mmCIF file of C-alpha atoms in Angstrom:
data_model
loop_
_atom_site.group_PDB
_atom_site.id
_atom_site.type_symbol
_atom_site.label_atom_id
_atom_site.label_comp_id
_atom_site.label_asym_id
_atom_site.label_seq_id
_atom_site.Cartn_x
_atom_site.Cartn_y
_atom_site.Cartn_z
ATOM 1 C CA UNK A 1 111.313 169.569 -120.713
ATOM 2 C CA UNK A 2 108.480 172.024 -120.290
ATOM 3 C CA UNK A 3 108.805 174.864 -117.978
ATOM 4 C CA UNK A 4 107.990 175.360 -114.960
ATOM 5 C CA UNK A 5 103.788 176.803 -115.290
ATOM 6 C CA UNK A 6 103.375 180.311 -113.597
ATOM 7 C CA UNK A 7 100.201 182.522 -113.981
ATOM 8 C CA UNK A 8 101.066 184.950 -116.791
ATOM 9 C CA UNK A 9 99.754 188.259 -114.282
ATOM 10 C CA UNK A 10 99.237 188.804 -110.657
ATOM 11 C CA UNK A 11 97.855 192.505 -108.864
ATOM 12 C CA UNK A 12 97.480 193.625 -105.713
ATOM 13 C CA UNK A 13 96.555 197.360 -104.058
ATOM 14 C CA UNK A 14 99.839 198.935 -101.921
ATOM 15 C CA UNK A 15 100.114 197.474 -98.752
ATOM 16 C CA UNK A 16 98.369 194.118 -99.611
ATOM 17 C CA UNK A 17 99.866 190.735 -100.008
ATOM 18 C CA UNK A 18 99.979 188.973 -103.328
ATOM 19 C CA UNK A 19 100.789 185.515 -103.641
ATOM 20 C CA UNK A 20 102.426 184.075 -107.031
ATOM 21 C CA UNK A 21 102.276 180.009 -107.381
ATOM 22 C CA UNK A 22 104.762 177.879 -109.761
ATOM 23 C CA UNK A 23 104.081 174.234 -110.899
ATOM 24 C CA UNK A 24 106.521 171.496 -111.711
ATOM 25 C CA UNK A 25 106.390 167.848 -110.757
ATOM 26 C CA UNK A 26 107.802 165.166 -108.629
ATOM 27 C CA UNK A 27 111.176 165.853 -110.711
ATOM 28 C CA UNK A 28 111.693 168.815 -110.321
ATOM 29 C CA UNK A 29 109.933 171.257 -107.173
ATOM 30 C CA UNK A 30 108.597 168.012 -105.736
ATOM 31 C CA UNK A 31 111.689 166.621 -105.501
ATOM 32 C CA UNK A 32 114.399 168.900 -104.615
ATOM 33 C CA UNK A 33 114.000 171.827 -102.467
ATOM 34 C CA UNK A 34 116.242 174.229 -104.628
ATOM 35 C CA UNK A 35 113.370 176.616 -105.736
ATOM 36 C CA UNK A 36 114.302 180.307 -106.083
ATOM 37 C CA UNK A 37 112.564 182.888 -106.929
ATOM 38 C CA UNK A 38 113.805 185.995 -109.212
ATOM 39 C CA UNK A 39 112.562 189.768 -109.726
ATOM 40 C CA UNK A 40 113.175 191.225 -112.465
ATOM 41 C CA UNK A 41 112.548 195.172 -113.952
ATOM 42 C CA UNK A 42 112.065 196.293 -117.370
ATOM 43 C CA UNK A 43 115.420 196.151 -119.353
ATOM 44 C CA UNK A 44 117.096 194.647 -116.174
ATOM 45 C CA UNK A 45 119.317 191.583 -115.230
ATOM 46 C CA UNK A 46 117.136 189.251 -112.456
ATOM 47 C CA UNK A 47 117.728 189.336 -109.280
ATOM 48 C CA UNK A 48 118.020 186.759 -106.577
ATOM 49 C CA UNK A 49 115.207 187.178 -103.980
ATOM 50 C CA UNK A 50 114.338 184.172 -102.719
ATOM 51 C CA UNK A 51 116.690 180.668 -102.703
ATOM 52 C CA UNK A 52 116.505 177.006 -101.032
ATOM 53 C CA UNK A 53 112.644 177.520 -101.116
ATOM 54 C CA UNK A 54 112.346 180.196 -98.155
ATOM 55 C CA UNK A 55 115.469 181.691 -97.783
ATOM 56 C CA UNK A 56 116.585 185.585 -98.199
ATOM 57 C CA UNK A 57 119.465 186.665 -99.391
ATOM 58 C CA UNK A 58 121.035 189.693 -97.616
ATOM 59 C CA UNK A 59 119.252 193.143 -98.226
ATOM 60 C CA UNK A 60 115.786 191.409 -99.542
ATOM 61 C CA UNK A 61 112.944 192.942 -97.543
ATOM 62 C CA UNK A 62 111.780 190.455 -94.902
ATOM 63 C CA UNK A 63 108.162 191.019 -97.226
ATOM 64 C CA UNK A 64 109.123 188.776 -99.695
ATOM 65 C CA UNK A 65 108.475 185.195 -98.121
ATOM 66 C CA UNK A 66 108.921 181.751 -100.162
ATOM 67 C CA UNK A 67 107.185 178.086 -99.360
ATOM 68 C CA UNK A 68 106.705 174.906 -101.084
ATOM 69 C CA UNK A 69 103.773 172.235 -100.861
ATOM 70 C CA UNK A 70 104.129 168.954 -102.885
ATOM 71 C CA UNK A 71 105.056 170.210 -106.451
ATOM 72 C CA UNK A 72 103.706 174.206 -106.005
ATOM 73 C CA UNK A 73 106.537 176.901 -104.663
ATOM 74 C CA UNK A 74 104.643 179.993 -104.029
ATOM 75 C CA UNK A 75 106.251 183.685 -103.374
ATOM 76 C CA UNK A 76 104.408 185.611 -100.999
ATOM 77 C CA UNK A 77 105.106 189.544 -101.244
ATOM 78 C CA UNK A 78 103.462 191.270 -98.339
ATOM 79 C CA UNK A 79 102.682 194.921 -98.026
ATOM 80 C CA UNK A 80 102.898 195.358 -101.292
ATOM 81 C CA UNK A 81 105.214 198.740 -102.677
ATOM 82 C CA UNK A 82 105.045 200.776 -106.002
ATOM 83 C CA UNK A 83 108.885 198.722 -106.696
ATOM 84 C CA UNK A 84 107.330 195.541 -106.274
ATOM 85 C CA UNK A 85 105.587 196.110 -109.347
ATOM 86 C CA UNK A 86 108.318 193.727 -112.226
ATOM 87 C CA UNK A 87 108.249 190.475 -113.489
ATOM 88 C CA UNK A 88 108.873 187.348 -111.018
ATOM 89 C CA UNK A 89 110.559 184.011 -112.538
ATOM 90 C CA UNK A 90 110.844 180.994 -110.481
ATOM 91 C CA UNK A 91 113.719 178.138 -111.178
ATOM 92 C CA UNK A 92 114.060 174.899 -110.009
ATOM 93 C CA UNK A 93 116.710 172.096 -110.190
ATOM 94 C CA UNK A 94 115.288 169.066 -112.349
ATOM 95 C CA UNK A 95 117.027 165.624 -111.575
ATOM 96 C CA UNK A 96 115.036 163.264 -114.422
ATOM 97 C CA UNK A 97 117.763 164.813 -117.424
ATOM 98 C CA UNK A 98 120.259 166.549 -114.355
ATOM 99 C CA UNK A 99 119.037 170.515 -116.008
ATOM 100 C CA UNK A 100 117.737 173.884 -114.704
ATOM 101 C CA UNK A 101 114.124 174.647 -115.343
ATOM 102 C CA UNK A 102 112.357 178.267 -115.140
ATOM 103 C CA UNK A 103 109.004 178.972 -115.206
ATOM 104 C CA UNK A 104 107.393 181.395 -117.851
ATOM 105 C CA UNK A 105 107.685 184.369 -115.204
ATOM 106 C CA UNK A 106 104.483 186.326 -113.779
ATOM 107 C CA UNK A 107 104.062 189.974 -114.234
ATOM 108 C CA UNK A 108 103.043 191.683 -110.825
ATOM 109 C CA UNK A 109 100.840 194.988 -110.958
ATOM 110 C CA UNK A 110 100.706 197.392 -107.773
ATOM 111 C CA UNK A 111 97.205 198.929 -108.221
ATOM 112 C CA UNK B 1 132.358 192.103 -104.643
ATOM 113 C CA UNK B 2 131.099 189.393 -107.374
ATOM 114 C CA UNK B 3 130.444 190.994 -111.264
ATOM 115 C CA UNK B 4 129.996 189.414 -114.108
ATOM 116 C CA UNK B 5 130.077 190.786 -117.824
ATOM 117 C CA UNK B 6 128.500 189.397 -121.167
ATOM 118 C CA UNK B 7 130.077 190.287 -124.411
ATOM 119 C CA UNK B 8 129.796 189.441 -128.058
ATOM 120 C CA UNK B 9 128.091 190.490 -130.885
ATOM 121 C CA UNK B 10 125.212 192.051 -131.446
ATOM 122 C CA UNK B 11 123.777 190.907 -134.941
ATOM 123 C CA UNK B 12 124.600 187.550 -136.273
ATOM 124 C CA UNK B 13 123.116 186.009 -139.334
ATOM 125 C CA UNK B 14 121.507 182.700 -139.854
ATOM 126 C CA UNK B 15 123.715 179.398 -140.259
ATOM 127 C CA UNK B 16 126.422 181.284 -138.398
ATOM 128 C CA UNK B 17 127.813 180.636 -135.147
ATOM 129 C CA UNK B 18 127.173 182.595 -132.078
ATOM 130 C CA UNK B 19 130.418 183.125 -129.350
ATOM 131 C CA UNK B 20 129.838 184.796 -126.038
ATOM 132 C CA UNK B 21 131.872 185.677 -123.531
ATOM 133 C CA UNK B 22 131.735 185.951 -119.746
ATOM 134 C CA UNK B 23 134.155 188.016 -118.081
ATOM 135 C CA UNK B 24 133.496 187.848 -114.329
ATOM 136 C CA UNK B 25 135.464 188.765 -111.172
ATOM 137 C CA UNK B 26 135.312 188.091 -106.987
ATOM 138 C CA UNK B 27 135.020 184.783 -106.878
ATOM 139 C CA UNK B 28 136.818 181.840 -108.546
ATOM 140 C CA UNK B 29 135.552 179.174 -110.400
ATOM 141 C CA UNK B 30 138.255 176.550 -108.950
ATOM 142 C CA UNK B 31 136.454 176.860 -105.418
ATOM 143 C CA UNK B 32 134.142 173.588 -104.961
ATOM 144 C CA UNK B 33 130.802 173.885 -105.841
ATOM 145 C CA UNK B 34 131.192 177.085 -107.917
ATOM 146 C CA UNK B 35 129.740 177.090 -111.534
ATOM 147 C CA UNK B 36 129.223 179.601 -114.506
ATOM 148 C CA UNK B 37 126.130 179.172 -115.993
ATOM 149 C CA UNK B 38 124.320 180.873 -119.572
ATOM 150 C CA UNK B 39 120.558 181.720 -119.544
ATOM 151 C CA UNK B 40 118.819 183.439 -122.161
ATOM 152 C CA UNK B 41 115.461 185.490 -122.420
ATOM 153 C CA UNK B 42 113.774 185.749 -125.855
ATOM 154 C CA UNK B 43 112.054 189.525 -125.837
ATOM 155 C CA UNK B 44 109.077 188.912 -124.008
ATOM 156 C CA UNK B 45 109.583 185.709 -122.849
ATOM 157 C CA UNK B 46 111.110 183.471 -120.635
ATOM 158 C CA UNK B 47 114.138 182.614 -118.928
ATOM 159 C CA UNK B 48 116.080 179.169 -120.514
ATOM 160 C CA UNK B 49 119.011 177.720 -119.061
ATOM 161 C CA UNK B 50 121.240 176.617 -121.860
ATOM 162 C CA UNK B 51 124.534 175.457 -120.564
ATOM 163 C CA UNK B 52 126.783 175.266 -116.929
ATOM 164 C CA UNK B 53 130.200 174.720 -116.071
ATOM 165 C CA UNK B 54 132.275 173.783 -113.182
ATOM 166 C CA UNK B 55 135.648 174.491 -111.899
ATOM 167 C CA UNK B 56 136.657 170.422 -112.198
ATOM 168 C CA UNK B 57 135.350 171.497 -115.732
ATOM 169 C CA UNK B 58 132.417 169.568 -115.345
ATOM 170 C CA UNK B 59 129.520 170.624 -117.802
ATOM 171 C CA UNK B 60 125.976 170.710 -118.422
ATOM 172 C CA UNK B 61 124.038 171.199 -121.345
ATOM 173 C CA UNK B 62 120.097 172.103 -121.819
ATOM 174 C CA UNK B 63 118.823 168.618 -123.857
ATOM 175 C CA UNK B 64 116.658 170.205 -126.434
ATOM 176 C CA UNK B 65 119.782 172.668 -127.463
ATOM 177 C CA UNK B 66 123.080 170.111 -126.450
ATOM 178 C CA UNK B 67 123.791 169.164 -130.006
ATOM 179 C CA UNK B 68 124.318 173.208 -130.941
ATOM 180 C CA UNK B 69 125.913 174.088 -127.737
ATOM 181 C CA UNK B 70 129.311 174.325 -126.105
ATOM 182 C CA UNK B 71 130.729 175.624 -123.209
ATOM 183 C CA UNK B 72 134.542 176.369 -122.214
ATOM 184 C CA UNK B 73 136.415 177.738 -119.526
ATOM 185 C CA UNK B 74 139.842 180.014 -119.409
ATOM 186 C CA UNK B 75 140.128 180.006 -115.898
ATOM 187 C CA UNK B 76 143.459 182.452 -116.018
ATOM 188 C CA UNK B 77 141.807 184.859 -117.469
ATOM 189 C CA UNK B 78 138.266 184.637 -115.461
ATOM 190 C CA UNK B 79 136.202 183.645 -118.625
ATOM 191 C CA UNK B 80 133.761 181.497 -119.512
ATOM 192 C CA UNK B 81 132.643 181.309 -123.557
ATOM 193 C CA UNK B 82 129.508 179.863 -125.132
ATOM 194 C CA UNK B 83 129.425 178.563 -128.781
ATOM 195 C CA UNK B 84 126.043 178.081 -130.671
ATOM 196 C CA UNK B 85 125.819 176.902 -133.616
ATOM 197 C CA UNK B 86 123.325 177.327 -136.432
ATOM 198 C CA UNK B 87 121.972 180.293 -135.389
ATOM 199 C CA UNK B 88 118.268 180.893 -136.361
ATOM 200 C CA UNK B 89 115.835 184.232 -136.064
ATOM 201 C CA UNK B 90 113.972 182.243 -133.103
ATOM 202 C CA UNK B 91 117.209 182.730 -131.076
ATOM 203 C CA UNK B 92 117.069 186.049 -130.915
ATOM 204 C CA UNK B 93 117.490 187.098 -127.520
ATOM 205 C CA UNK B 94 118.910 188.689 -124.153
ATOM 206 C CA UNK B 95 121.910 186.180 -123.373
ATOM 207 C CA UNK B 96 123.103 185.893 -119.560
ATOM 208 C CA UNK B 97 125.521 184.687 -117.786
ATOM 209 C CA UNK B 98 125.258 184.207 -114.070
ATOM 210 C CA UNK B 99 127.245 182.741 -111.153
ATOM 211 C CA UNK B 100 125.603 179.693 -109.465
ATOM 212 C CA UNK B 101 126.608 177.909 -106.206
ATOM 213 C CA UNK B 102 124.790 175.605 -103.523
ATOM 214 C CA UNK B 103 122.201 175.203 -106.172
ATOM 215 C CA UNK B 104 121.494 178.909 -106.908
ATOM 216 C CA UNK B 105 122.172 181.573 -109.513
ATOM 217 C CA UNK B 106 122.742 183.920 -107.475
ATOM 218 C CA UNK B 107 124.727 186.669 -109.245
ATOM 219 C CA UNK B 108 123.773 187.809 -112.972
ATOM 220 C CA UNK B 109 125.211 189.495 -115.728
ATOM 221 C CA UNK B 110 123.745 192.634 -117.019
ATOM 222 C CA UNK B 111 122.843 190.358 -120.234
ATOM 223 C CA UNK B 112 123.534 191.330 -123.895
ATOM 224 C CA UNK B 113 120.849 191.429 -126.750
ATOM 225 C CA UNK B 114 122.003 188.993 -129.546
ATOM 226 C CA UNK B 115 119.584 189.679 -132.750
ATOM 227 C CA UNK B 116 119.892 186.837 -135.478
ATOM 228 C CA UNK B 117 119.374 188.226 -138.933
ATOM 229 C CA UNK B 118 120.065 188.333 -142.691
#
């Protein structure tokens, strides 16, 4: 069961967009659309910001934006802010052994 | 509003078994679809899911770890423990639990730091 493959960094200048892409297989992001994406600060718990692929939960700025294409989620953050600047995981449901899969979480910059 | 709490110890030595507990509150885990799950984050590193349970106390247990790990419910008192066993320096890390429905962890812990040791 490997995890989920993220790039290990991602930057982008305030007010930019940044996108941040996370790999499974048919199993896994291919096959289920229960990707979700998490933020998480230095020394903090994660945070929920993105679920069911593209869906926000309440109080997530409408600049955080999720998708899915074949076996790739991706997490869009437009006009990038100074707090955008943590560590993103994605998770996905995998049904070949029924488990929960992360990926190996991306640190974002804001230059 | 939904909270959950990890505690345990801090320091545990090698061979020994590790028991955490998951104190949470606003939400219970007999509704349908509602689970307790445990993730843990080596320093550095990434998340794992380890283990899940359900209200119909239905469980779920990461493959690589199952044979070390178990998970119970004490649904009167709102907890959830882990148990794993043989503990060894490379499990030496932040240790979450979070509240999962409709296929999402949605709520998390604040996570305690579990250091194996001699």
């Amino acid at each position: 069961q490997s995890a989920l493959t993220q790039p290990p960094s991602a930057s982008g200048s305030r007010g930019q967009s940044v996108t941040i892409s996370c790999t499974g297989t048919s199993s896994d992001i291919g096959g289920y659309d229960y990707v979700s994406w998490y933020q998480q600060h230095p020394g903090k718990a994660p945070k929920l910001m993105i679920y069911g692929v593209n869906k926000r939960p309440s109080g997530v700025p409408d600049r955080f934006s999720g998708s899915k294409s074949g076996n790739t989620a991706t997490l869009t953050v437009s006009g990038l802010q100074a707090e955008d600047e943590a560590d993103y995981h994605c998770r996905s449901y995998s049904g070949s052994d029924n488990y929960e899969i992360f990926g190996g979480g991306t640190r974002l910059t804001v230059l | 509003q939904i909270t959950l709490k990890e505690s345990g110890p801090t320091l545990v030595k090698p061979t020994q078994t590790l028991t955490l507990t998951c104190t949470f509150s606003g939400f219970s885990l007999n509704t349908g679809g509602v689970a307790v799950g445990w993730i843990r984050q080596p320093p550095g590193k990434a998340l794992e899911w380890l283990a899940l349970i359900y209200g119909d106390d239905g469980k779920r247990y990461s493959p690589p770890l199952k044979s070390r790990l178990t998970i119970t419910k004490d649904t009167s008192k709102n907890q959830v423990v882990l148990t794993m066993t043989n503990m060894d320096p490379v499990d030496t890390a932040t240790y979450y639990c979070a509240h999962k429905v409709n296929y999402v962890f949605d709520y998390w812990g604040q996570g305690t730091l579990v250091t194996v040791s001699s």
